[in-house]
Every structure is written in structure tokens, then in C-alpha cells.
CSV table of C-alpha atoms and ligand atoms in Angstrom, one decimal:
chain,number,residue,atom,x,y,z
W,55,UNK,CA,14.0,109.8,63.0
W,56,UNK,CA,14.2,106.7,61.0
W,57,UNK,CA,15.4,106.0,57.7
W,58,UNK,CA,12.5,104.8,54.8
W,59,UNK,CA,13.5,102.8,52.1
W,60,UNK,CA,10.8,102.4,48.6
W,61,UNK,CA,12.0,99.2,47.3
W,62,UNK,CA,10.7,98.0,44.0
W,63,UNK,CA,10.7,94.4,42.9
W,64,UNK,CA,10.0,92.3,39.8
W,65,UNK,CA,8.9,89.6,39.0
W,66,UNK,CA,9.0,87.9,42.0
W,67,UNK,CA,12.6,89.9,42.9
W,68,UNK,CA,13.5,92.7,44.6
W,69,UNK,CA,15.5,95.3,42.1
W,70,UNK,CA,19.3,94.9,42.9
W,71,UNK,CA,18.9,98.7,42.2
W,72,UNK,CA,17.0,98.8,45.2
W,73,UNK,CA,18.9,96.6,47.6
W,74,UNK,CA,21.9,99.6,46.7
W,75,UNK,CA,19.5,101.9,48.1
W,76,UNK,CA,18.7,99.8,51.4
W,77,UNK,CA,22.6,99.7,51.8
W,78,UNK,CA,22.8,103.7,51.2
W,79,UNK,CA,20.0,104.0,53.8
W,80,UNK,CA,22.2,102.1,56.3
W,81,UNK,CA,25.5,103.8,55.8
W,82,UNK,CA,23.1,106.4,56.2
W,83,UNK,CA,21.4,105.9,59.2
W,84,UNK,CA,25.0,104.8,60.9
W,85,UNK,CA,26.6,108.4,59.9
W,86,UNK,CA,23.2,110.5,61.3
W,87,UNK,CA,22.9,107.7,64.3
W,88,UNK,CA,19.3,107.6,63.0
W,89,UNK,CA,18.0,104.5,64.1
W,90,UNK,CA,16.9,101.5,62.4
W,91,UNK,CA,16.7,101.6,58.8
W,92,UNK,CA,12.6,100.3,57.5
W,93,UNK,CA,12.2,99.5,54.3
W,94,UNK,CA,8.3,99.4,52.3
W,95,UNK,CA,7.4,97.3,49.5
W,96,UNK,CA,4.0,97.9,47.6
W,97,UNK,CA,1.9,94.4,46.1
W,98,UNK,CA,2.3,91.2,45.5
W,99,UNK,CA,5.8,89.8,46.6
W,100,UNK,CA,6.9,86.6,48.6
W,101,UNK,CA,7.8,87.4,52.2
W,102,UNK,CA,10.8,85.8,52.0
W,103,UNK,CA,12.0,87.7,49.3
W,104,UNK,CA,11.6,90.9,51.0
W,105,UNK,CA,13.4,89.4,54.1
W,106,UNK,CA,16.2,89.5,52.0
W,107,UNK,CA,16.2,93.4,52.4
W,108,UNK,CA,18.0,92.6,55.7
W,109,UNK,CA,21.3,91.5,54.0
W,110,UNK,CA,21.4,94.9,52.7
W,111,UNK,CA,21.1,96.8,55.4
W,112,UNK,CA,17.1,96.7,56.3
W,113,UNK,CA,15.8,95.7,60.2
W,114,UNK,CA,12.5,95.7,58.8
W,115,UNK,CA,10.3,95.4,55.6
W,116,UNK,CA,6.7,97.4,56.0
W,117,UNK,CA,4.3,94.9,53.6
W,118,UNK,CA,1.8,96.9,51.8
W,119,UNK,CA,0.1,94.0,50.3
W,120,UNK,CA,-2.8,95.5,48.8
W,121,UNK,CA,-3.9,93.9,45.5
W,122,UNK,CA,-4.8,97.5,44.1
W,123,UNK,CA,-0.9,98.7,44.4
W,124,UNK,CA,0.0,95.4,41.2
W,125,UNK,CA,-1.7,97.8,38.6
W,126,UNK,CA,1.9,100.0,38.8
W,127,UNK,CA,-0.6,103.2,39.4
W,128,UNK,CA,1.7,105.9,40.8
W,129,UNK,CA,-0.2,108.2,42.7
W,130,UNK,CA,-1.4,104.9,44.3
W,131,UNK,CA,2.4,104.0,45.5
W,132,UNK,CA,3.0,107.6,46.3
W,133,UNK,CA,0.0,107.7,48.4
W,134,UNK,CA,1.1,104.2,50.6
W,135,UNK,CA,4.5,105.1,51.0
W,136,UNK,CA,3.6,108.8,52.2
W,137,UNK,CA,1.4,106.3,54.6
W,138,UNK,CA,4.3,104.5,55.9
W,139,UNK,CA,6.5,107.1,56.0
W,140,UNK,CA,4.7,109.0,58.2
W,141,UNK,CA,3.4,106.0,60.4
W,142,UNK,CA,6.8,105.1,61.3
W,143,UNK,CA,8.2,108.5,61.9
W,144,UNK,CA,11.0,109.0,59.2
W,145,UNK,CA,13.0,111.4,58.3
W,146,UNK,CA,14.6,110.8,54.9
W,147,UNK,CA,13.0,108.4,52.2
W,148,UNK,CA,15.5,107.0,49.8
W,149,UNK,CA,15.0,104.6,46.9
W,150,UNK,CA,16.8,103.8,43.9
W,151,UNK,CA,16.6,106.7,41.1
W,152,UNK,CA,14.9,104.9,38.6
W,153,UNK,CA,11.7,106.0,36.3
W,154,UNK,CA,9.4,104.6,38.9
W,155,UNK,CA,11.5,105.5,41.8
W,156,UNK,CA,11.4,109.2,40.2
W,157,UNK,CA,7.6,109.5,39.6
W,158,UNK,CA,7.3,108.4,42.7
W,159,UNK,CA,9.8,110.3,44.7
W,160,UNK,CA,8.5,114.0,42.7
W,161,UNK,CA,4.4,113.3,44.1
W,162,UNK,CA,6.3,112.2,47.3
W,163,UNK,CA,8.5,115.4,47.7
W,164,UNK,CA,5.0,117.6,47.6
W,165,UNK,CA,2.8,114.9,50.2
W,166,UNK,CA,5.7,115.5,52.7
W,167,UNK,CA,6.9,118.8,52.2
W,168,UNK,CA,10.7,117.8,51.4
W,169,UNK,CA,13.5,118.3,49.5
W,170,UNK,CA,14.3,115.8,46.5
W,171,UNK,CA,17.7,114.9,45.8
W,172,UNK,CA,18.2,113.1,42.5
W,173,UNK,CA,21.5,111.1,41.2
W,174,UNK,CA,23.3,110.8,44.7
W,175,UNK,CA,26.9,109.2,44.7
W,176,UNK,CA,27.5,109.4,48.1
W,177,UNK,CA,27.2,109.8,51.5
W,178,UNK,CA,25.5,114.1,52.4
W,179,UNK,CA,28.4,115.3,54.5
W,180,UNK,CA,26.2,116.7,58.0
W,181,UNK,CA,28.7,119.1,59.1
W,182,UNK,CA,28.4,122.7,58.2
W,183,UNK,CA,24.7,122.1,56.2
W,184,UNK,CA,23.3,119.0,55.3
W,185,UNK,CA,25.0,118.7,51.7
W,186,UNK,CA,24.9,116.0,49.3
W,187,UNK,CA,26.5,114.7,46.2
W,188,UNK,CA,25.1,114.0,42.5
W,189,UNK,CA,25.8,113.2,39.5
W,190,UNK,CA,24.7,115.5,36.9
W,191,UNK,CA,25.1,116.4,32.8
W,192,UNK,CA,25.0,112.5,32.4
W,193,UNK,CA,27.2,111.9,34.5
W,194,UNK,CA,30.3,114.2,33.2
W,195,UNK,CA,30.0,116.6,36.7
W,196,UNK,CA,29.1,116.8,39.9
W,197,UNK,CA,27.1,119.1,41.7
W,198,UNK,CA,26.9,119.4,45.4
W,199,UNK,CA,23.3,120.3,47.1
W,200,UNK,CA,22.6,122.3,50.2
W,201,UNK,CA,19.2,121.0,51.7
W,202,UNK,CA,17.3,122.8,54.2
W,203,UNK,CA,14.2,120.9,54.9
W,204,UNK,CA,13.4,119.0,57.5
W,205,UNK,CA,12.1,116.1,55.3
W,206,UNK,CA,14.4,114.4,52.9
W,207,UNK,CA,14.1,112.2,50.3
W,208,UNK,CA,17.8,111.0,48.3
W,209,UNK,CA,17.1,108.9,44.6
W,210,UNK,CA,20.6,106.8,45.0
W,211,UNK,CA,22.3,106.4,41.4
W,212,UNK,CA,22.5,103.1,40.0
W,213,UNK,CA,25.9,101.1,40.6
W,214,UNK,CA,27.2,104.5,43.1
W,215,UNK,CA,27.1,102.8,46.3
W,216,UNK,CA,28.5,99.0,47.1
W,217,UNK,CA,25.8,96.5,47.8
W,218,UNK,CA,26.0,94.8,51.5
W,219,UNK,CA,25.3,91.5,51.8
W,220,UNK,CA,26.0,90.4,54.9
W,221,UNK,CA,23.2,91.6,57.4
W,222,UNK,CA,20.6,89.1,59.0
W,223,UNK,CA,17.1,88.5,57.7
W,224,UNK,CA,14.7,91.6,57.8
W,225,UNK,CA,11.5,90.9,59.9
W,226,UNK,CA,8.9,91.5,57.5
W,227,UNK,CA,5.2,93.0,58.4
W,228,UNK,CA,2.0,93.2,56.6
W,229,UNK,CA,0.5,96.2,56.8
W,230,UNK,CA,-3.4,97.4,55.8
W,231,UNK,CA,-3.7,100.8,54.5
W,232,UNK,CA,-6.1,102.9,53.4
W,233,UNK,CA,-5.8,103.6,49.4
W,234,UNK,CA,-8.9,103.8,47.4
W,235,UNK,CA,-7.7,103.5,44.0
W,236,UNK,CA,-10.9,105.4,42.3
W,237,UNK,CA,-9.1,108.4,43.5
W,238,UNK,CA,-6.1,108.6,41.4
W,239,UNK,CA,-7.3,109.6,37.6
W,240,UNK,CA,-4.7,107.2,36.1
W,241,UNK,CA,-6.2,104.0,35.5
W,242,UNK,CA,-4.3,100.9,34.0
W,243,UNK,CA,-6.9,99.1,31.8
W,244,UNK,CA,-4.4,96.2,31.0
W,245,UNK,CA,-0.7,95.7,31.1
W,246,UNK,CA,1.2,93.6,28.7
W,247,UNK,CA,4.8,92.5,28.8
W,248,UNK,CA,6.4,92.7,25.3
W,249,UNK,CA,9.2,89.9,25.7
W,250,UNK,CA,10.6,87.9,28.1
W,251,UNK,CA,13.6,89.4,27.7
W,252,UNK,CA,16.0,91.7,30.4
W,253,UNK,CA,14.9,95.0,30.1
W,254,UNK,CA,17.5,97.8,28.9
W,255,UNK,CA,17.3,100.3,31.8
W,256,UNK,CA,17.3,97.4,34.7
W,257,UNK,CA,20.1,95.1,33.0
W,258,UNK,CA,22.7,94.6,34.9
W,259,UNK,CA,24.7,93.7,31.4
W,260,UNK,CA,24.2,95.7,28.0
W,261,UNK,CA,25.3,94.2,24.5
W,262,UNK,CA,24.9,96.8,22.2
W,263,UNK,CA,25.4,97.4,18.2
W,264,UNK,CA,26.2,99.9,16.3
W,265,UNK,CA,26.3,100.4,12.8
W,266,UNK,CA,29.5,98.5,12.1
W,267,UNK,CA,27.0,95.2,12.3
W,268,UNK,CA,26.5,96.5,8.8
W,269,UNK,CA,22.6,95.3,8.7
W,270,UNK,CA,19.6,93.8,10.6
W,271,UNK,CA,20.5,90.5,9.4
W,272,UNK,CA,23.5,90.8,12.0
W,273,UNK,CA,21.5,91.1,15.2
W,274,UNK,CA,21.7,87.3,15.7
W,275,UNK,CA,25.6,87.6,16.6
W,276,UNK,CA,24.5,90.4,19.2
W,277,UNK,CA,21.1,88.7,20.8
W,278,UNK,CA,23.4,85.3,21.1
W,279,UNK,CA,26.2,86.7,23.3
W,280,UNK,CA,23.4,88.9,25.3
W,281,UNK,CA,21.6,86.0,25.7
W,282,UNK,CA,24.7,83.9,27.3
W,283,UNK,CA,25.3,86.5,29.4
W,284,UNK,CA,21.6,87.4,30.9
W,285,UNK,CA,21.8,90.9,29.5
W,286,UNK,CA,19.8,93.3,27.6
W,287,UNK,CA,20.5,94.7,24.1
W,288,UNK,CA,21.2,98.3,23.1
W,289,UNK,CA,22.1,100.0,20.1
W,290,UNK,CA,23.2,103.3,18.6
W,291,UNK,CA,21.1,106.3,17.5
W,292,UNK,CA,21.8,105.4,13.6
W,293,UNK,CA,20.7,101.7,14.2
W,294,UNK,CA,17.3,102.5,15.4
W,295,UNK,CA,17.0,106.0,13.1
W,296,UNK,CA,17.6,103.6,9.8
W,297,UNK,CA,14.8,100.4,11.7
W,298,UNK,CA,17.1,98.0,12.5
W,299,UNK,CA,16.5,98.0,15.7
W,300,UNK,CA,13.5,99.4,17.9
W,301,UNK,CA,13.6,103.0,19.1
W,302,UNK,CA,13.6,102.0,23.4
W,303,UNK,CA,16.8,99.8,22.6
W,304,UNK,CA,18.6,103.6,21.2
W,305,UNK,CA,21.8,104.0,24.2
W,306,UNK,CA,23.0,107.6,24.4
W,307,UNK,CA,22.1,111.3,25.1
W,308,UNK,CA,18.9,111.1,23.3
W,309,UNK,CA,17.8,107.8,23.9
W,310,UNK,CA,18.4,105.5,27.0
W,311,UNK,CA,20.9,106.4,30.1
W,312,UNK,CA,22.7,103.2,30.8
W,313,UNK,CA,24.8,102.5,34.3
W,314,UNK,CA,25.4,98.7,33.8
W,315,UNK,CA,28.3,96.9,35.6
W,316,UNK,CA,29.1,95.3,32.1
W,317,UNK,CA,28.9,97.2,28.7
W,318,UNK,CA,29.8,96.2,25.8
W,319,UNK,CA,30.0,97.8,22.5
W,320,UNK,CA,29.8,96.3,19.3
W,321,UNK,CA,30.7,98.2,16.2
W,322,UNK,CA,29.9,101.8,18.0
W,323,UNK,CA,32.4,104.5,17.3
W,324,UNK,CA,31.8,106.0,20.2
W,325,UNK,CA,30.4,109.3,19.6
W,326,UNK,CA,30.3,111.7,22.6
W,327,UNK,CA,26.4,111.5,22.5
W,328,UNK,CA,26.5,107.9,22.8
W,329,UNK,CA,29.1,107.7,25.3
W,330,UNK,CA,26.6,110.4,27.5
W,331,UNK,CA,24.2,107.2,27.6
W,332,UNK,CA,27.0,104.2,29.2
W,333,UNK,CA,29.7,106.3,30.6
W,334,UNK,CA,28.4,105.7,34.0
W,335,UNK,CA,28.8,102.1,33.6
W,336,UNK,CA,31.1,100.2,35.6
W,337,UNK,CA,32.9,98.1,33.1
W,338,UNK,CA,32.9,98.9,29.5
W,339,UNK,CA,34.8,96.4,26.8
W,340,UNK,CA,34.6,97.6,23.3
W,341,UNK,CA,35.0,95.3,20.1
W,342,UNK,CA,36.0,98.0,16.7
W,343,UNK,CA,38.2,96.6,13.8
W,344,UNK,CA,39.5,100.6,13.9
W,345,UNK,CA,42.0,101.3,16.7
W,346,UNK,CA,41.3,104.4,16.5
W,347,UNK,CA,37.5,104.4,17.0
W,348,UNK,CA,37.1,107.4,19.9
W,349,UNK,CA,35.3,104.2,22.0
W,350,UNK,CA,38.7,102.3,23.1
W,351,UNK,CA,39.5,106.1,24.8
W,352,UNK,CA,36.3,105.2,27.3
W,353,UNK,CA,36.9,101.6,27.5
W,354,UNK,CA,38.3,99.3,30.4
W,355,UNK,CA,38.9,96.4,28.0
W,356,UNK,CA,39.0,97.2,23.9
W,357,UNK,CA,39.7,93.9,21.2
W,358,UNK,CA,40.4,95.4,17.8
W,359,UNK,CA,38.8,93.2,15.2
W,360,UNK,CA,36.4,92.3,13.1
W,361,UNK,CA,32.9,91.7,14.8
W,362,UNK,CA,31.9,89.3,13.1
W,363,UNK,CA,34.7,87.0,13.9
W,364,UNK,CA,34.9,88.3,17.7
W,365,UNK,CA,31.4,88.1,18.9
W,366,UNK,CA,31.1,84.0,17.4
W,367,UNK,CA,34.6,83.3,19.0
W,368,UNK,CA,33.5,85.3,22.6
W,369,UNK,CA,29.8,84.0,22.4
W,370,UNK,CA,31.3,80.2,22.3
W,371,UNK,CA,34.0,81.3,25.5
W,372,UNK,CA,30.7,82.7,27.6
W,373,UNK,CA,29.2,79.2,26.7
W,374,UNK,CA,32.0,77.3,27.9
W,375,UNK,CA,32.4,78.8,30.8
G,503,FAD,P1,29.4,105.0,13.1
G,503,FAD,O1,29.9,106.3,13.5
G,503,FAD,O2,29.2,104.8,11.6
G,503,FAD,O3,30.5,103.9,13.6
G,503,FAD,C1,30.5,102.6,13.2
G,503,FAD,C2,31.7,101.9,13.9
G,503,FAD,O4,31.7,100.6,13.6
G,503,FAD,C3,33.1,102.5,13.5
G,503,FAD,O5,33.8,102.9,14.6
G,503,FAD,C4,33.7,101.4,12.7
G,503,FAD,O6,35.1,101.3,12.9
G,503,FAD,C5,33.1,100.2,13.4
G,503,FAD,N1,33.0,99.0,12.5
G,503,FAD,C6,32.7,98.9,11.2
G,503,FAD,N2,32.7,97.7,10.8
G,503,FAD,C7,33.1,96.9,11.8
G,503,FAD,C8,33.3,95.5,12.0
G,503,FAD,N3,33.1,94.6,11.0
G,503,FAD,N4,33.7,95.1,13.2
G,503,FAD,C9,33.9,96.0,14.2
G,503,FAD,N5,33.7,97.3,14.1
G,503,FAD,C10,33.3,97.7,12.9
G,503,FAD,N6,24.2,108.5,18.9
G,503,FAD,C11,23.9,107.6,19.8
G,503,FAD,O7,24.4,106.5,19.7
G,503,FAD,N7,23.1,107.9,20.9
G,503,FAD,C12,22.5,109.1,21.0
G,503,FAD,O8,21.7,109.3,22.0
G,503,FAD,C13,22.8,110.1,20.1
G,503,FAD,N8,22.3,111.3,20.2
G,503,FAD,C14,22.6,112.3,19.3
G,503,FAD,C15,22.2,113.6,19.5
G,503,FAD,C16,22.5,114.6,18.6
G,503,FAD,C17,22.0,116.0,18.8
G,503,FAD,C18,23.4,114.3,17.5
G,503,FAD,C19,23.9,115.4,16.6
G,503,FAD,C20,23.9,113.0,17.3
G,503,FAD,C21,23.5,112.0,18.2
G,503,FAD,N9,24.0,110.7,18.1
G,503,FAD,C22,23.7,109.8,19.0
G,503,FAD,C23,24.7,110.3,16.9
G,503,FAD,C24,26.2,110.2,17.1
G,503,FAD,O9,26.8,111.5,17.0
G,503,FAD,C25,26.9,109.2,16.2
G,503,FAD,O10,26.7,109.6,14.9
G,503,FAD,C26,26.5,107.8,16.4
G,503,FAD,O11,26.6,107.4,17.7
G,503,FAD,C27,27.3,106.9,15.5
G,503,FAD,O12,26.7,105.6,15.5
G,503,FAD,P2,27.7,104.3,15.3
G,503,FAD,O13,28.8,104.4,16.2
G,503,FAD,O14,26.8,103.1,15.3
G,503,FAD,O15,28.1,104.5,13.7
């Protein structure tokens, strides 16, 4: 039986998050000599961006091209790629854990009768049981998971498996399906992006702030070096609790779960509850005028100074590069 791949894409792009989980699905596929791995993507895309699913891994990308899939309705995207699923005979489903890939992947594991694995870090190992690796308690454990069902679906953590690049161009093909929208009771009256900037649970980079930026006023220093560097910006739980920054930019165990490749922490002490948010990241470099902030105990890369003349002076080295 197969192996299905959900691929999500924006703007034009398909999800580096997703490309991980077309190269899961391979490794996959290669262990359980499971035959081709197929990916499916939902709405409007270029073809030859999906193609590109084939450097990761994918012989083929299933096209769902139907305009009624671009309102993001998930029942909608549950409901195709139970479709494709079962029109090309899988066996396992993965995607990228995400907070689409996880609506999606809970309605899916009830349309197909299987088990859901969420978080997974690597490989299941097939020999006694069919047993599979996640991450849990944001990411300080691991737990392993027997699965008995015939049907599987695997959400793939973010930054947990290495990215192939070198496969040939996936052949891609349109499909027709038939989902009738009025069905689902969620309906998307109008959707409106709030900035053009990267979005904090996507970025691939993270600047973030605490409260050793001192005020508001500060946030230039912050947005400048995100903005050099294509990432997002986060903050601590104080900054957003006192409205110096928004709520959705809060990093931590009570606000967003980060898993970057690049973090970077500005002026954050580095408070367990913060650190349950990035500590899955794959770099972390942390800038505190204390040595002795708990943060530099997490970090790959710690400058002790002041902020306020490190992120000018780092800011105008990103630029120059
Ligand atoms: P502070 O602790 O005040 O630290 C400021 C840091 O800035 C210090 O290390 C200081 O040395 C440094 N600094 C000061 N001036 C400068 C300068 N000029 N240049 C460089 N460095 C400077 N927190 C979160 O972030 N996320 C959460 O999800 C979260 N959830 C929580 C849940 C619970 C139930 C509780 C009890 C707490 C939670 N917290 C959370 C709060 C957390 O415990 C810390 O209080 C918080 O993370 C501290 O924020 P901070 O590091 O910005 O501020």
C-alpha cells in the first residue's frame, strides 16, 4: 500500500514543513518497501511548484484543483484527501503537524478508521509492533506509540527529519473530485491577511523580545534585524501581558510553540515556561547583558551585552552580508 502525503502551500509555495513530510514519507515507504510515495495538494497552486515535491521524495503530486478547497474550509480538505487517499490505495497518510495539518489529520483519522500519531521524530521501528516515536510535554520527553490499525496517519514534527533535495521532478495530475462545499457547516465569509509579514508559527527564523527591550518604543531594533533576516517576531509572556506587543506574537508554554532553525532571544531571561515554547528549535543564539540569565544554559550561541548596542551592530553585519 502506498504512502499519502497532505502538503500544504502558501502563497504560491509549498510549506518547507511539508516537503519534511514528503521526505519522512520516502524514508518511509523505503523501510516498509511500500511503493511509491503520492503526494495531494488542495486549490490553487502552480504545477510546477508542486513538481517540486519530487526533490523531496514525491513520484507523484495528486492536483485537487477545485476553487471551493481556497476558502481554507477544513472538513472540505478532510473530505478530498480521504478521496485521494482512498483512490490510490494508501496505507498511511502523513503531513506536517501543523494547526491545519492537525484539524485535518483528527476529521481524517475518524473518515478512515486509523490511528493518529502526532509529533513524530523518527522513523516507527516495524519489528515486534508497528511503534513510533514522538515528541511530547513540549518537547522535554519522548513517548513511544504502539499502533494497531490497519490505517495510519503520522503528523511529522517540524525541523525532526532532514529535508531531501535531490529527487527528480514529481509528475503532477489534476484530479476532479466530488466535494460540495454546502455540506460542511463552516463557512468562510471573507479572509483577510493582517500583514505582509512571516508568520510566527511557519518562520523558519524567530527574533523575539523580552522585557529587557525596556518599552514599545524599542521594537524598531527587533522588527529591523527580523526583517534582514526574513523572520518572524516573538516575544515573552510579560511583553504582550503589559501591550507591547500583540497577544499571537507571546513564545512559550502558554502562548506560541516555536521549532525554528534560528531563534533568537532578545532580552528574555529564559524562564522554563518560555523555554517550553523554542526549545525545539534548531539553533538558538541569545543576546542578555546578565551572564547569568538561565537563557545562555539553552543556547547554542549566547553574546553578553547590552541590546541595545548588539542588535544595531548585528542588524548592520546581516545587512552586509
Ligand atoms: P524578565 O524575567 O524580566 O527578564 C528580562 C531579561 O532581560 C533579564 O534576563 C535581563 O538580564 C535582560 N535584560 C535587561 N536589560 C537588558 C538589556 N539592555 N540588554 C540585554 N538584556 C537585558 N513566559 C513566557 O515567555 N511564555 C510563556 O508562555 C509563559 N507562560 C507562563 C505560564 C505560567 C503558568 C507562569 C507562572 C509564567 C509564565 N511565563 C511565561 C512567565 C515566565 O515565568 C517569565 O516570568 C517570563 O518569561 C519572563 O519574561 P522576560 O524574560 O521577558 O522578563
Amino acid at each position: 500500500m502506498s504512502v499519502l502525503v497532505y502538503i500544504e502551500h502558501a502563497d504560491g509555495s509549498v510549506k518547507k514543513t511539508s516537503l519534511e513530510a514528503v521526505s519522512y514519507a520516502k524514508a518511509l515507504s523505503d523501510k516498509l518497501g511500500a511503493g511509491e510515495v503520492i503526494a495531494v495538494a488542495l486549490g490553487s497552486i502552480a504545477q510546477e511548484e508542486l513538481a517540486k515535491a519530487g526533490h523531496a521524495g514525491a513520484a507523484k503530486v495528486m492536483h485537487v484543483n477545485d476553487e471551493k478547497l481556497n476558502a481554507g474550509i477544513i472538513q472540505a480538505h478532510a473530505e478530498a484527501v480521504a478521496q485521494v487517499y482512498r483512490k490510490v490505495g494508501a496505507g498511511t497518510l502523513v503531513l506536517a503537524k501543523s494547526s491545519l495539518g492537525d484539524a485535518v489529520a483528527a476529521r481524517l483519522a475518524v473518515k478512515l478508521d486509523a490511528a493518529l500519531v502526532s509529533n513524530v521524530v523518527e522513523l516507527p521501528e516495524t519489528g515486534s509492533g508497528y511503534k513510533v516515536k514522538r515528541s511530547i510535554y513540549t518537547g522535554k520527553a519522548f513517548a513511544e506509540t504502539s499502533v494497531n490499525k490497519d490505517h495510519k496517519i503520522l503528523a511529522v514534527k517540524k525541523n525532526a527529519v532532514d529535508l531531501k533535495t535531490d529527487g527528480a521532478a514529481a509528475a503532477v495530475e489534476t484530479v476532479a473530485l466530488d466535494i460540495n462545499a454546502d455540506n460542511f457547516a463552516t463557512k468562510i465569509i471573507s479572509t483577510d491577511k493582517a500583514t505582509g509579514e512571516v508568520l510566527l508559527p511557519e518562520a523558519d527564523i524567530v527574533v523575539s523580545g523580552g522585557r529587557g527591550m525596556k518599552g514599545p518604543e524599542n521594537w524598531g531594533l527587533i522588527e529591523d534585524l527580523a526583517k534582514e533576516l526574513g523572520a518572524a517576531t516573538g516575544c515573552s509572556k510579560p511583553v504582550s501581558d503589559i501591550g507591547w506587543r500583540p497577544h499571537h506574537e507571546h513564545v512559550g508554554q502558554t502562548g506560541v510553540k516555536v521549532a525554528p532553525t534560528l531563534y533568537i532571544a532578545v532580552g528574555i531571561s529564559g524562564a522554563i515556561q518560555h523555554l517550553a515554547g523554542v526549545n525545539s528549535s534548531k539553533c538558538i543564539v541569545v543576546i542578555n547583558k546578565d551572564a547569568e540569565a538561565p537563557f545562555f544554559k539553552a543556547a547554542d550561541y549566547g553574546i553578553v551585552g547590552d541590546a541595545f548596542e548588539v542588535l544595531p551592530k548585528l542588524t548592520e553585519a546581516v545587512k552586509a552580508l
